[in-house]
mmCIF file of C-alpha atoms in Angstrom:
data_model
loop_
_atom_site.group_PDB
_atom_site.id
_atom_site.type_symbol
_atom_site.label_atom_id
_atom_site.label_comp_id
_atom_site.label_asym_id
_atom_site.label_seq_id
_atom_site.Cartn_x
_atom_site.Cartn_y
_atom_site.Cartn_z
ATOM 1 C CA MET A 1 112.601 106.007 110.024
ATOM 2 C CA ARG A 2 110.193 104.759 107.367
ATOM 3 C CA VAL A 3 112.038 103.029 104.509
ATOM 4 C CA LEU A 4 110.744 101.943 101.112
ATOM 5 C CA GLY A 5 112.710 98.931 99.865
ATOM 6 C CA ILE A 6 112.592 98.091 96.161
ATOM 7 C CA ASP A 7 113.592 94.946 94.279
ATOM 8 C CA PRO A 8 113.656 96.305 90.718
ATOM 9 C CA GLY A 9 112.158 94.625 87.692
ATOM 10 C CA TYR A 10 109.833 95.420 84.823
ATOM 11 C CA GLY A 11 107.727 92.242 84.939
ATOM 12 C CA ILE A 12 107.564 92.022 88.717
ATOM 13 C CA LEU A 13 108.856 94.777 90.990
ATOM 14 C CA GLY A 14 108.998 93.962 94.697
ATOM 15 C CA TRP A 15 108.363 96.669 97.280
ATOM 16 C CA ALA A 16 108.236 96.887 101.065
ATOM 17 C CA VAL A 17 107.721 99.670 103.573
ATOM 18 C CA ILE A 18 109.280 99.190 106.994
ATOM 19 C CA GLU A 19 109.512 101.351 110.084
ATOM 20 C CA ASP A 20 111.895 101.376 113.030
ATOM 21 C CA SER A 21 114.223 98.780 111.499
ATOM 22 C CA PHE A 22 112.122 95.624 111.574
ATOM 23 C CA LYS A 23 108.441 96.532 111.597
ATOM 24 C CA ALA A 24 106.938 95.654 108.212
ATOM 25 C CA LEU A 25 104.091 98.058 107.443
ATOM 26 C CA ALA A 26 103.286 96.674 103.997
ATOM 27 C CA TYR A 27 104.854 94.763 101.154
ATOM 28 C CA GLY A 28 103.911 93.403 97.781
ATOM 29 C CA VAL A 29 104.679 93.538 94.094
ATOM 30 C CA ILE A 30 103.824 95.641 91.093
ATOM 31 C CA GLU A 31 103.219 93.155 88.314
ATOM 32 C CA THR A 32 102.981 94.381 84.749
ATOM 33 C CA SER A 33 101.216 92.627 81.908
ATOM 34 C CA LYS A 34 103.493 90.702 79.550
ATOM 35 C CA GLN A 35 101.080 91.485 76.719
ATOM 36 C CA ALA A 36 101.249 95.255 77.304
ATOM 37 C CA HIS A 37 103.482 97.553 75.273
ATOM 38 C CA PHE A 38 106.746 98.197 77.134
ATOM 39 C CA ASP A 39 105.923 101.908 77.526
ATOM 40 C CA ASP A 40 102.661 100.928 79.229
ATOM 41 C CA ARG A 41 104.512 98.591 81.570
ATOM 42 C CA LEU A 42 106.806 101.432 82.619
ATOM 43 C CA HIS A 43 103.751 103.625 83.174
ATOM 44 C CA GLU A 44 102.220 100.896 85.387
ATOM 45 C CA ILE A 45 105.399 100.914 87.482
ATOM 46 C CA HIS A 46 105.289 104.709 87.822
ATOM 47 C CA THR A 47 101.609 104.657 88.780
ATOM 48 C CA GLY A 48 102.087 101.837 91.291
ATOM 49 C CA MET A 49 105.087 103.507 92.920
ATOM 50 C CA THR A 50 103.174 106.781 93.164
ATOM 51 C CA VAL A 51 100.307 105.059 94.999
ATOM 52 C CA ILE A 52 102.733 103.370 97.426
ATOM 53 C CA ILE A 53 104.618 106.603 98.148
ATOM 54 C CA ARG A 54 101.412 108.562 98.744
ATOM 55 C CA GLU A 55 99.875 105.869 100.939
ATOM 56 C CA TYR A 56 102.890 105.045 103.125
ATOM 57 C CA ALA A 57 104.909 108.309 103.044
ATOM 58 C CA PRO A 58 108.418 106.825 103.241
ATOM 59 C CA GLU A 59 111.239 109.064 104.414
ATOM 60 C CA THR A 60 113.884 107.344 102.324
ATOM 61 C CA ALA A 61 114.217 104.573 99.761
ATOM 62 C CA ALA A 62 116.666 101.817 98.924
ATOM 63 C CA MET A 63 116.980 99.612 95.876
ATOM 64 C CA GLU A 64 119.087 96.662 94.825
ATOM 65 C CA LYS A 65 121.729 97.599 92.250
ATOM 66 C CA LEU A 66 121.350 96.116 88.814
ATOM 67 C CA PHE A 67 123.734 93.238 88.287
ATOM 68 C CA HIS A 68 124.984 92.230 84.866
ATOM 69 C CA ALA A 69 122.730 89.548 83.468
ATOM 70 C CA ARG A 70 123.585 87.329 80.535
ATOM 71 C CA ASN A 71 120.776 88.800 78.480
ATOM 72 C CA THR A 72 121.679 92.365 77.517
ATOM 73 C CA THR A 73 118.135 93.204 76.392
ATOM 74 C CA THR A 74 116.713 92.147 79.757
ATOM 75 C CA SER A 75 119.361 94.190 81.591
ATOM 76 C CA LEU A 76 118.531 97.260 79.527
ATOM 77 C CA ASP A 77 114.805 96.861 80.160
ATOM 78 C CA VAL A 78 115.377 96.499 83.916
ATOM 79 C CA ALA A 79 117.602 99.596 83.781
ATOM 80 C CA LYS A 80 114.740 101.511 82.149
ATOM 81 C CA ALA A 81 112.399 100.398 84.939
ATOM 82 C CA ILE A 82 114.972 101.514 87.516
ATOM 83 C CA GLY A 83 115.090 104.926 85.845
ATOM 84 C CA VAL A 84 111.312 105.215 86.110
ATOM 85 C CA VAL A 85 111.445 104.268 89.803
ATOM 86 C CA ILE A 86 114.224 106.754 90.587
ATOM 87 C CA LEU A 87 112.390 109.529 88.738
ATOM 88 C CA THR A 88 109.137 108.713 90.550
ATOM 89 C CA LEU A 89 110.929 108.787 93.907
ATOM 90 C CA ARG A 90 112.598 112.089 93.031
ATOM 91 C CA MET A 91 109.252 113.599 91.980
ATOM 92 C CA HIS A 92 108.109 112.923 95.558
ATOM 93 C CA GLY A 93 111.224 114.418 97.135
ATOM 94 C CA LEU A 94 112.969 111.110 97.845
ATOM 95 C CA ARG A 95 116.449 109.968 97.020
ATOM 96 C CA CYS A 96 117.347 106.322 96.619
ATOM 97 C CA ALA A 97 120.321 104.471 98.099
ATOM 98 C CA GLU A 98 121.521 101.458 96.139
ATOM 99 C CA TYR A 99 122.988 98.240 97.501
ATOM 100 C CA SER A 100 124.570 95.325 95.689
ATOM 101 C CA PRO A 101 123.102 91.863 96.308
ATOM 102 C CA LEU A 102 126.319 91.033 98.199
ATOM 103 C CA GLN A 103 125.829 94.042 100.519
ATOM 104 C CA VAL A 104 122.216 93.076 101.263
ATOM 105 C CA LYS A 105 123.170 89.462 101.976
ATOM 106 C CA TYR A 106 126.065 90.504 104.203
ATOM 107 C CA ALA A 107 123.919 92.985 106.152
ATOM 108 C CA LEU A 108 121.258 90.387 106.920
ATOM 109 C CA THR A 109 123.281 87.200 107.367
ATOM 110 C CA GLY A 110 126.882 88.284 107.897
ATOM 111 C CA TYR A 111 127.785 86.343 104.745
ATOM 112 C CA GLY A 112 127.789 87.941 101.303
ATOM 113 C CA ARG A 113 127.188 84.671 99.483
ATOM 114 C CA ALA A 114 124.110 83.618 101.489
ATOM 115 C CA SER A 115 121.590 81.452 99.651
ATOM 116 C CA LYS A 116 118.042 82.491 98.804
ATOM 117 C CA SER A 117 116.700 80.223 101.563
ATOM 118 C CA GLN A 118 119.114 81.704 104.137
ATOM 119 C CA MET A 119 117.970 85.201 103.185
ATOM 120 C CA GLN A 120 114.314 84.233 103.453
ATOM 121 C CA GLU A 121 114.935 82.704 106.888
ATOM 122 C CA MET A 122 116.527 85.954 108.070
ATOM 123 C CA VAL A 123 113.586 87.992 106.736
ATOM 124 C CA LEU A 124 111.261 85.706 108.727
ATOM 125 C CA ARG A 125 113.311 86.158 111.896
ATOM 126 C CA LEU A 126 113.985 89.886 111.616
ATOM 127 C CA PHE A 127 110.375 90.791 110.928
ATOM 128 C CA GLY A 128 108.834 88.143 113.203
ATOM 129 C CA MET A 129 106.819 86.625 110.375
ATOM 130 C CA LYS A 130 105.202 83.208 110.278
ATOM 131 C CA GLU A 131 105.469 82.733 106.509
ATOM 132 C CA ILE A 132 107.937 83.799 103.858
ATOM 133 C CA PRO A 133 106.445 86.681 101.866
ATOM 134 C CA ARG A 134 105.481 85.667 98.338
ATOM 135 C CA PRO A 135 106.468 86.198 95.659
ATOM 136 C CA ASP A 136 110.200 86.237 96.393
ATOM 137 C CA ASP A 137 110.437 89.796 95.065
ATOM 138 C CA ALA A 138 108.473 91.080 98.094
ATOM 139 C CA ALA A 139 110.791 89.213 100.495
ATOM 140 C CA ASP A 140 113.781 90.653 98.640
ATOM 141 C CA ALA A 141 112.354 94.167 99.015
ATOM 142 C CA LEU A 142 112.003 93.619 102.779
ATOM 143 C CA ALA A 143 115.655 92.531 102.903
ATOM 144 C CA ILE A 144 116.751 95.628 100.974
ATOM 145 C CA ALA A 145 114.759 97.923 103.286
ATOM 146 C CA ALA A 146 116.262 96.199 106.346
ATOM 147 C CA CYS A 147 119.772 96.554 104.893
ATOM 148 C CA HIS A 148 119.244 100.287 104.433
ATOM 149 C CA SER A 149 117.785 100.654 107.902
ATOM 150 C CA MET A 150 120.768 98.842 109.437
ATOM 151 C CA ALA A 151 123.192 100.981 107.435
ATOM 152 C CA GLY A 152 122.124 103.896 109.637
ATOM 153 C CA LYS A 153 121.503 106.253 106.762
ATOM 154 C CA SER A 154 119.620 109.378 107.681
ATOM 155 C CA PRO A 155 116.388 110.147 105.834
ATOM 156 C CA GLN A 156 117.148 111.403 102.361
ATOM 157 C CA ARG A 157 114.382 113.827 101.543
ATOM 158 C CA ALA A 158 115.339 116.385 98.986
ATOM 159 C CA PRO A 159 113.559 119.551 97.963
ATOM 160 C CA ILE A 160 111.540 119.235 94.791
ATOM 161 C CA ARG A 161 112.695 121.756 92.224
ATOM 162 C CA LYS A 162 110.123 123.161 89.880
ATOM 163 C CA SER A 163 111.266 123.243 86.293
ATOM 164 C CA SER A 164 110.670 126.430 84.387
#
């Protein structure tokens, strides 16, 4: 199963495509310009996700759930970016599973309160990598994709409905 893992954000969005549990096909980030209008940043996310979906043809997607941050404005902006991602996935016939940070940490390390360095070490081991993917958002996306793959979820393709 080919899984697209997503670490949501509007400044930097991490993504990773894996296959057969622990084979990393590609990973990276969509980075938006801080100087750009927020609408343009959301459009950059949509465009970037579209390119990734078309190039790697994932069968399913998984994203980290938004946690409550101290800054309400930041949380709302990340939520808007998540909406854009979910809509983009849906436009390509994909549904998106969501996992809390605790679920991702538990799936990879067996401990829901694992540190960032413990998570990065597990990503290295699981994917047989020599270096930790940078930036951290890409490594986080690999962890999210692995979590979904280990959860044994079947591919979640959905028919695309044409609006009238």
